Amino acid sequence: MRDDNCIFCKIAGGDIPTNAIYEDNDYKVILDMSPATRGHALILPKEHYKNIYEMPEERVAGAFRLAGKMAQTMTDKLGADGFNIVQNNNEIAGQTVFHFHIHLIPRYEGDGQVVGWRPGESTPEELSKIKDLFG
Ligand code: AMP
Ligand code: ZN
């Protein structure tokens, strides 16, 4: 469950030193080396899964449970005003490191960062058709 060519496997496994702010048996939370804001961190599962599609449901659940806890702790300790939780899958969605991770991005008044998308347009018919895909 480990990929020898994967930088996040090496970091999560302790082969490469890093600034970890939390660790348990299954996850390590490290500071992002190119932070969007002060304290930007990444939740890494210790096992190698390329993305959310490949990860067992319990690991996904655990990662997002941890994201909720980290949002609380980090907001308190860093004095943040808000928080973004971001998780990219596949290149088209902005993923650049192909070992599942969750971005924890504390937000501060006036930080000037942009995390988001351009709002698009739809019609009631189109929204209804999409809904029908889910039965
Ligand atoms: P993504 O674009 O969602 O795949 O995010 C990858 C993130 O990993 C980026 O925010 C990078 O700055 C960060 N990153 C890449 N390599 C390292 C590293 N060695 N240590 C810490 N963060 C890293
Ligand atoms: Zn990996």
XYZ file of N, CA, C and O and ligand atoms in Angstrom:
564
model
N 0.836 -1.203 0.000
C 0.000 0.000 0.000
C 0.865 1.244 0.000
O 0.539 2.228 0.634
N 2.002 1.146 -0.698
C 2.917 2.258 -0.703
C 3.582 2.319 -2.068
O 3.857 1.286 -2.660
N 3.816 3.517 -2.570
C 4.420 3.676 -3.881
C 5.788 4.328 -3.676
O 5.881 5.448 -3.196
N 6.847 3.595 -4.047
C 8.211 4.056 -3.781
C 8.570 5.334 -4.521
O 9.530 6.008 -4.169
N 7.829 5.660 -5.561
C 8.112 6.887 -6.308
C 7.260 8.069 -5.859
O 7.302 9.126 -6.481
N 6.500 7.858 -4.778
C 5.541 8.894 -4.375
C 6.090 9.730 -3.212
O 6.418 9.208 -2.156
N 6.169 11.041 -3.427
C 6.712 11.960 -2.422
C 5.864 11.965 -1.147
O 6.402 12.014 -0.032
N 4.538 11.878 -1.295
C 3.687 11.907 -0.104
C 3.771 10.586 0.682
O 3.608 10.592 1.904
N 4.051 9.465 -0.004
C 4.302 8.206 0.725
C 5.550 8.369 1.585
O 5.578 7.943 2.747
N 6.576 8.995 1.014
C 7.836 9.182 1.750
C 7.630 10.120 2.937
O 8.165 9.879 4.025
N 6.871 11.176 2.740
C 6.607 12.126 3.831
C 5.735 11.467 4.903
O 6.058 11.516 6.102
N 4.655 10.821 4.474
C 3.733 10.207 5.448
C 4.423 9.070 6.203
O 4.146 8.842 7.379
N 5.351 8.391 5.529
C 6.059 7.265 6.152
C 7.261 7.699 6.980
O 7.933 6.859 7.586
N 7.580 8.985 6.988
C 8.677 9.491 7.815
C 10.051 9.407 7.162
O 11.065 9.685 7.803
N 10.138 9.026 5.883
C 11.432 8.933 5.189
C 11.980 10.315 4.856
O 13.187 10.503 4.718
N 11.078 11.277 4.676
C 11.475 12.667 4.411
C 10.949 13.512 5.564
O 9.755 13.447 5.872
N 11.849 14.272 6.207
C 11.384 15.103 7.326
C 10.418 16.181 6.858
O 10.541 16.689 5.737
N 9.479 16.505 7.700
C 8.472 17.494 7.327
C 7.966 18.183 8.578
O 8.273 17.757 9.695
N 7.215 19.250 8.402
C 6.584 19.915 9.545
C 5.183 19.356 9.703
O 4.245 19.817 9.060
N 5.062 18.339 10.570
C 3.755 17.722 10.807
C 3.078 18.419 11.980
O 3.722 18.720 12.985
N 1.791 18.684 11.839
C 1.058 19.327 12.939
C 0.094 18.352 13.601
O -0.527 18.670 14.602
N -0.018 17.138 13.034
C -0.858 16.097 13.639
C -0.442 14.768 13.024
O -0.086 14.702 11.856
N -0.521 13.700 13.831
C -0.245 12.363 13.294
C -0.982 11.319 14.117
O -1.064 11.424 15.337
N -1.536 10.312 13.455
C -2.056 9.130 14.153
C -1.676 7.913 13.321
O -0.827 8.014 12.426
N -2.288 6.764 13.600
C -1.902 5.539 12.895
C -2.157 5.610 11.391
O -1.443 4.979 10.607
N -3.168 6.350 11.002
C -3.627 6.305 9.612
C -3.324 7.556 8.793
O -3.316 7.498 7.559
N -3.112 8.694 9.465
C -2.964 9.972 8.749
C -1.832 10.803 9.326
O -1.514 10.709 10.510
N -1.262 11.648 8.444
C -0.327 12.668 8.905
C -0.808 13.992 8.309
O -1.236 14.025 7.147
N -0.744 15.060 9.106
C -1.125 16.383 8.601
C 0.138 17.237 8.568
O 0.791 17.437 9.600
N 0.489 17.706 7.369
C 1.747 18.453 7.188
C 1.457 19.863 6.675
O 0.405 20.112 6.088
N 2.409 20.749 6.886
C 2.269 22.095 6.331
C 2.630 22.071 4.848
O 3.652 21.481 4.459
N 1.793 22.684 4.028
C 2.048 22.772 2.588
C 3.284 23.651 2.350
O 3.440 24.706 2.968
N 4.170 23.199 1.457
C 5.421 23.947 1.247
C 5.207 25.219 0.409
O 6.077 26.083 0.369
N 4.069 25.332 -0.261
C 3.733 26.556 -1.012
C 2.360 27.040 -0.543
O 1.380 26.952 -1.277
N 2.301 27.530 0.687
C 0.993 27.770 1.305
C 0.182 28.880 0.645
O 0.718 29.942 0.315
N -1.098 28.613 0.464
C -2.026 29.638 -0.029
C -2.180 30.727 1.021
O -2.327 31.906 0.688
N -2.186 30.326 2.279
C -2.284 31.270 3.399
C -1.440 30.707 4.550
O -1.005 29.547 4.498
N -1.276 31.513 5.587
C -0.511 31.080 6.763
C -1.182 29.864 7.414
O -2.353 29.927 7.794
N -0.436 28.748 7.475
C -0.948 27.543 8.124
C -1.582 26.534 7.179
O -2.023 25.468 7.626
N -1.621 26.834 5.872
C -2.172 25.886 4.872
C -1.543 24.507 5.100
O -0.324 24.354 5.105
N -2.388 23.505 5.310
C -1.897 22.163 5.641
C -2.562 21.118 4.758
O -3.543 21.394 4.056
N -1.998 19.916 4.775
C -2.489 18.806 3.953
C -2.692 17.577 4.821
O -1.785 17.203 5.577
N -3.850 16.951 4.718
C -4.073 15.654 5.374
C -3.625 14.569 4.400
O -4.144 14.492 3.282
N -2.683 13.742 4.820
C -2.209 12.631 3.988
C -2.556 11.310 4.659
O -2.170 11.092 5.812
N -3.255 10.403 3.983
C -3.363 9.050 4.508
C -1.986 8.383 4.405
O -1.226 8.687 3.482
N -1.660 7.511 5.348
C -0.334 6.874 5.304
C -0.232 5.833 4.195
O 0.851 5.542 3.712
N -1.380 5.270 3.807
C -1.379 4.324 2.688
C -1.530 5.100 1.377
O -2.135 6.167 1.362
N -0.976 4.527 0.313
C -1.036 5.199 -0.986
C -2.350 4.903 -1.710
O -2.621 3.759 -2.077
N -3.143 5.950 -1.920
C -4.296 5.891 -2.821
C -4.175 7.108 -3.708
O -3.941 8.213 -3.234
N -4.342 6.872 -5.012
C -4.128 7.941 -5.976
C -5.128 9.093 -5.782
O -4.777 10.258 -5.891
N -6.355 8.728 -5.509
C -7.410 9.752 -5.421
C -8.592 9.183 -4.645
O -8.546 8.040 -4.173
N -9.650 9.978 -4.543
C -10.805 9.568 -3.716
C -11.511 8.341 -4.303
O -12.102 7.555 -3.566
N -11.415 8.174 -5.632
C -12.095 7.036 -6.272
C -11.477 5.708 -5.836
O -12.139 4.677 -5.817
N -10.187 5.734 -5.516
C -9.474 4.486 -5.192
C -9.455 4.187 -3.703
O -8.978 3.136 -3.293
N -9.915 5.139 -2.907
C -9.742 4.992 -1.464
C -10.950 4.302 -0.846
O -12.093 4.626 -1.196
N -10.726 3.344 0.090
C -11.872 2.697 0.743
C -12.710 3.722 1.506
O -12.175 4.706 2.023
N -14.000 3.457 1.557
C -14.952 4.399 2.149
C -14.557 4.816 3.571
O -14.672 5.978 3.948
N -14.075 3.853 4.355
C -13.729 4.167 5.752
C -12.546 5.130 5.851
O -12.479 5.955 6.760
N -11.596 5.002 4.909
C -10.439 5.916 4.895
C -10.875 7.318 4.497
O -10.379 8.305 5.020
N -11.798 7.370 3.536
C -12.325 8.667 3.112
C -13.061 9.311 4.285
O -12.841 10.483 4.621
N -13.889 8.521 4.936
C -14.671 9.044 6.071
C -13.736 9.555 7.160
O -13.933 10.635 7.715
N -12.695 8.775 7.448
C -11.743 9.168 8.488
C -11.018 10.450 8.133
O -10.771 11.304 8.984
N -10.682 10.603 6.861
C -9.949 11.799 6.418
C -10.828 13.037 6.579
O -10.372 14.078 7.060
N -12.099 12.932 6.214
C -12.974 14.102 6.330
C -13.386 14.366 7.780
O -13.592 15.520 8.176
N -13.471 13.300 8.573
C -13.712 13.492 10.019
C -12.549 14.295 10.604
O -12.744 15.249 11.357
N -11.341 13.901 10.224
C -10.147 14.603 10.706
C -10.131 16.054 10.195
O -9.739 16.966 10.933
N -10.575 16.260 8.959
C -10.624 17.629 8.410
C -11.505 18.516 9.288
O -11.166 19.679 9.559
N -12.612 17.976 9.742
C -13.509 18.739 10.613
C -12.830 19.126 11.916
O -12.936 20.271 12.370
N -12.099 18.164 12.503
C -11.398 18.441 13.768
C -10.281 19.454 13.552
O -10.090 20.371 14.350
N -9.526 19.273 12.464
C -8.401 20.173 12.192
C -8.891 21.599 11.925
O -8.234 22.567 12.299
N -10.037 21.724 11.270
C -10.587 23.063 10.996
C -10.791 23.806 12.311
O -10.437 24.984 12.430
N -11.325 23.106 13.302
C -11.548 23.717 14.623
C -10.232 24.125 15.267
O -10.026 25.279 15.648
N -9.328 23.142 15.383
C -8.059 23.378 16.073
C -7.245 24.469 15.387
O -6.688 25.356 16.038
N -7.147 24.382 14.064
C -6.306 25.336 13.329
C -6.892 26.743 13.391
O -6.157 27.725 13.527
N -8.211 26.840 13.287
C -8.847 28.165 13.367
C -8.521 28.805 14.718
O -8.129 29.983 14.788
N -8.615 28.012 15.786
C -8.324 28.534 17.133
C -6.857 28.933 17.255
O -6.531 30.042 17.648
N -5.963 28.007 16.918
C -4.531 28.241 17.165
C -3.947 29.323 16.276
O -3.037 30.046 16.665
N -4.452 29.416 15.035
C -3.892 30.388 14.091
C -4.635 31.721 14.116
O -4.193 32.685 13.503
N -5.766 31.747 14.792
C -6.566 32.978 14.817
C -7.162 33.285 13.456
O -7.215 34.443 13.036
N -7.615 32.234 12.748
C -8.189 32.426 11.407
C -9.611 32.981 11.515
O -10.263 32.862 12.559
N -10.067 33.576 10.397
C -11.421 34.137 10.356
C -12.392 33.222 9.620
O -13.600 33.447 9.629
N -11.860 32.226 8.922
C -12.673 31.287 8.155
C -11.771 30.161 7.679
O -10.579 30.114 8.019
N -12.338 29.253 6.868
C -11.593 28.047 6.543
C -12.121 27.442 5.252
O -13.331 27.330 5.066
N -11.222 27.065 4.339
C -11.606 26.286 3.157
C -11.070 24.867 3.283
O -9.916 24.666 3.696
N -11.901 23.897 2.908
C -11.463 22.498 2.810
C -11.599 22.118 1.336
O -12.694 22.221 0.766
N -10.481 21.726 0.725
C -10.448 21.497 -0.725
C -9.813 20.137 -0.988
O -8.829 19.772 -0.332
N -10.354 19.414 -1.941
C -9.796 18.087 -2.244
C -9.910 17.849 -3.748
O -11.011 17.768 -4.290
N -8.775 17.777 -4.442
C -8.741 17.684 -5.898
C -8.501 16.244 -6.358
O -7.628 15.559 -5.811
N -9.246 15.816 -7.397
C -9.052 14.480 -7.960
C -8.870 14.559 -9.462
O -9.766 15.046 -10.163
N -7.747 14.094 -9.927
C -7.366 14.073 -11.335
C -6.907 15.467 -11.802
O -7.273 16.485 -11.225
N -6.103 15.405 -12.856
C -5.451 16.604 -13.373
C -6.452 17.716 -13.711
O -6.234 18.888 -13.386
N -7.558 17.336 -14.337
C -8.554 18.329 -14.767
C -9.097 19.118 -13.575
O -9.501 20.272 -13.704
N -9.069 18.486 -12.412
C -9.586 19.129 -11.198
C -8.481 19.812 -10.395
O -8.721 20.257 -9.271
N -7.269 19.858 -10.970
C -6.191 20.586 -10.294
C -5.268 19.736 -9.457
O -4.399 20.260 -8.760
N -5.432 18.397 -9.508
C -4.536 17.545 -8.719
C -3.155 17.502 -9.364
O -3.038 17.281 -10.572
N -2.123 17.749 -8.564
C -0.747 17.714 -9.078
C 0.097 16.642 -8.396
O 1.102 16.210 -8.946
N -0.299 16.231 -7.196
C 0.388 15.120 -6.520
C -0.628 13.990 -6.397
O -1.699 14.165 -5.784
N -0.280 12.836 -6.980
C -1.279 11.783 -7.137
C -1.234 10.775 -5.989
O -1.077 9.568 -6.186
N -1.350 11.319 -4.806
C -1.548 10.582 -3.549
C -2.636 11.395 -2.844
O -2.421 12.590 -2.570
N -3.768 10.779 -2.588
C -4.919 11.498 -2.010
C -4.478 12.468 -0.919
O -3.670 12.116 -0.052
N -5.033 13.651 -0.930
C -4.800 14.609 0.163
C -5.943 15.593 0.243
O -6.626 15.847 -0.750
N -6.134 16.132 1.429
C -7.144 17.175 1.645
C -6.414 18.459 2.028
O -5.583 18.444 2.946
N -6.723 19.542 1.336
C -6.158 20.850 1.685
C -6.965 21.472 2.824
O -8.204 21.531 2.757
N -6.253 21.944 3.833
C -6.862 22.679 4.943
C -6.329 24.105 4.840
O -5.133 24.339 5.038
N -7.194 25.037 4.478
C -6.727 26.396 4.170
C -7.401 27.416 5.093
O -8.563 27.787 4.879
N -6.659 27.855 6.125
C -7.207 28.886 7.007
C -7.340 30.188 6.228
O -6.504 30.498 5.376
N -8.393 30.932 6.483
C -8.609 32.198 5.782
C -8.603 33.354 6.769
O -9.054 33.207 7.912
N -8.038 34.461 6.309
C -7.884 35.650 7.137
C -8.469 36.841 6.399
O -8.285 36.951 5.175
N -9.131 37.717 7.119
C -9.647 38.945 6.508
C -8.525 39.611 5.726
O -7.421 39.775 6.250
N -8.778 39.922 4.463
C -7.801 40.633 3.644
C -6.655 39.774 3.130
O -5.661 40.307 2.649
N -6.778 38.434 3.205
C -5.647 37.589 2.752
C -5.483 37.607 1.225
O -4.464 37.155 0.698
N -6.480 38.091 0.508
C -6.343 38.263 -0.944
C -6.325 36.969 -1.731
O -6.094 36.979 -2.941
N -6.585 35.828 -1.075
C -6.558 34.555 -1.800
C -7.879 34.304 -2.520
O -8.908 34.859 -2.151
N -7.805 33.475 -3.542
C -9.011 33.079 -4.269
C -9.088 31.559 -4.251
O -8.197 30.890 -4.754
N -10.103 31.022 -3.647
C -10.341 29.576 -3.694
C -11.759 29.427 -4.219
O -12.694 29.850 -3.561
N -11.917 28.882 -5.415
C -13.293 28.793 -5.896
C -13.429 28.559 -7.375
O -12.562 27.962 -7.992
N -14.537 29.036 -7.924
C -14.860 28.824 -9.332
C -15.703 29.993 -9.807
O -16.183 30.779 -9.005
N -15.829 30.098 -11.140
C -16.711 31.119 -11.718
C -18.123 30.558 -11.778
O -18.325 29.500 -12.393
N -19.120 31.189 -11.181
C -20.488 30.676 -11.263
C -20.944 30.606 -12.722
O -20.682 31.533 -13.496
N -21.582 29.489 -13.105
C -22.049 29.329 -14.479
C -23.545 29.568 -14.582
O -24.122 30.250 -13.733
N -24.154 29.000 -15.650
C -25.596 29.159 -15.849
C -26.230 27.812 -16.111
O -25.566 26.894 -16.596
N -27.499 27.672 -15.791
C -28.225 26.451 -16.100
C -29.691 26.798 -16.321
O -30.061 27.972 -16.280
N -30.505 25.771 -16.601
C -31.953 25.982 -16.753
C -32.642 24.976 -15.833
O -32.044 23.952 -15.468
N -33.900 25.231 -15.481
C -34.625 24.250 -14.652
C -34.654 22.882 -15.313
O -34.544 21.849 -14.645
N -34.756 22.842 -16.678
C -34.806 21.555 -17.397
C -33.492 20.793 -17.215
O -33.481 19.586 -16.967
N -32.403 21.511 -17.388
C -31.094 20.853 -17.267
C -30.874 20.339 -15.839
O -30.409 19.220 -15.636
N -31.221 21.148 -14.862
C -31.046 20.734 -13.461
C -31.907 19.508 -13.175
O -31.473 18.574 -12.486
N -33.116 19.486 -13.733
C -34.019 18.366 -13.513
C -33.469 17.082 -14.155
O -33.548 15.999 -13.580
N -32.882 17.221 -15.371
C -32.293 16.050 -16.054
C -31.143 15.476 -15.231
O -30.964 14.263 -15.142
N -30.329 16.365 -14.680
C -29.195 15.907 -13.866
C -29.705 15.178 -12.631
O -29.234 14.095 -12.273
N -30.698 15.773 -11.984
C -31.289 15.143 -10.802
C -31.758 13.726 -11.133
O -31.548 12.793 -10.354
N -32.373 13.552 -12.332
C -32.921 12.255 -12.716
C -31.839 11.175 -12.858
O -32.127 9.988 -12.757
N -30.591 11.604 -13.125
C -29.504 10.624 -13.203
C -29.335 9.861 -11.893
O -28.801 8.756 -11.847
N -29.757 10.493 -10.809
C -29.564 9.889 -9.485
C -30.798 9.143 -9.005
O -30.896 8.756 -7.848
N -31.744 8.941 -9.933
C -32.932 8.145 -9.623
C -33.875 8.897 -8.704
O -34.528 8.326 -7.856
P -2.832 19.340 -5.452
O -2.637 20.391 -6.516
O -4.232 19.302 -4.880
O -2.353 17.983 -5.906
O -1.931 19.801 -4.234
C -0.611 19.443 -4.069
C -0.071 20.314 -2.967
O 1.084 19.691 -2.419
C 0.355 21.714 -3.403
O -0.331 22.692 -2.633
C 1.871 21.736 -3.138
O 2.315 22.991 -2.689
C 2.015 20.670 -2.073
N 3.299 19.984 -2.019
C 3.946 19.366 -3.037
N 5.091 18.793 -2.604
C 5.167 19.054 -1.275
C 6.118 18.743 -0.253
N 7.227 18.052 -0.527
N 5.881 19.181 1.010
C 4.770 19.904 1.278
N 3.827 20.218 0.360
C 4.027 19.813 -0.896
Zn 1.810 7.861 -2.108
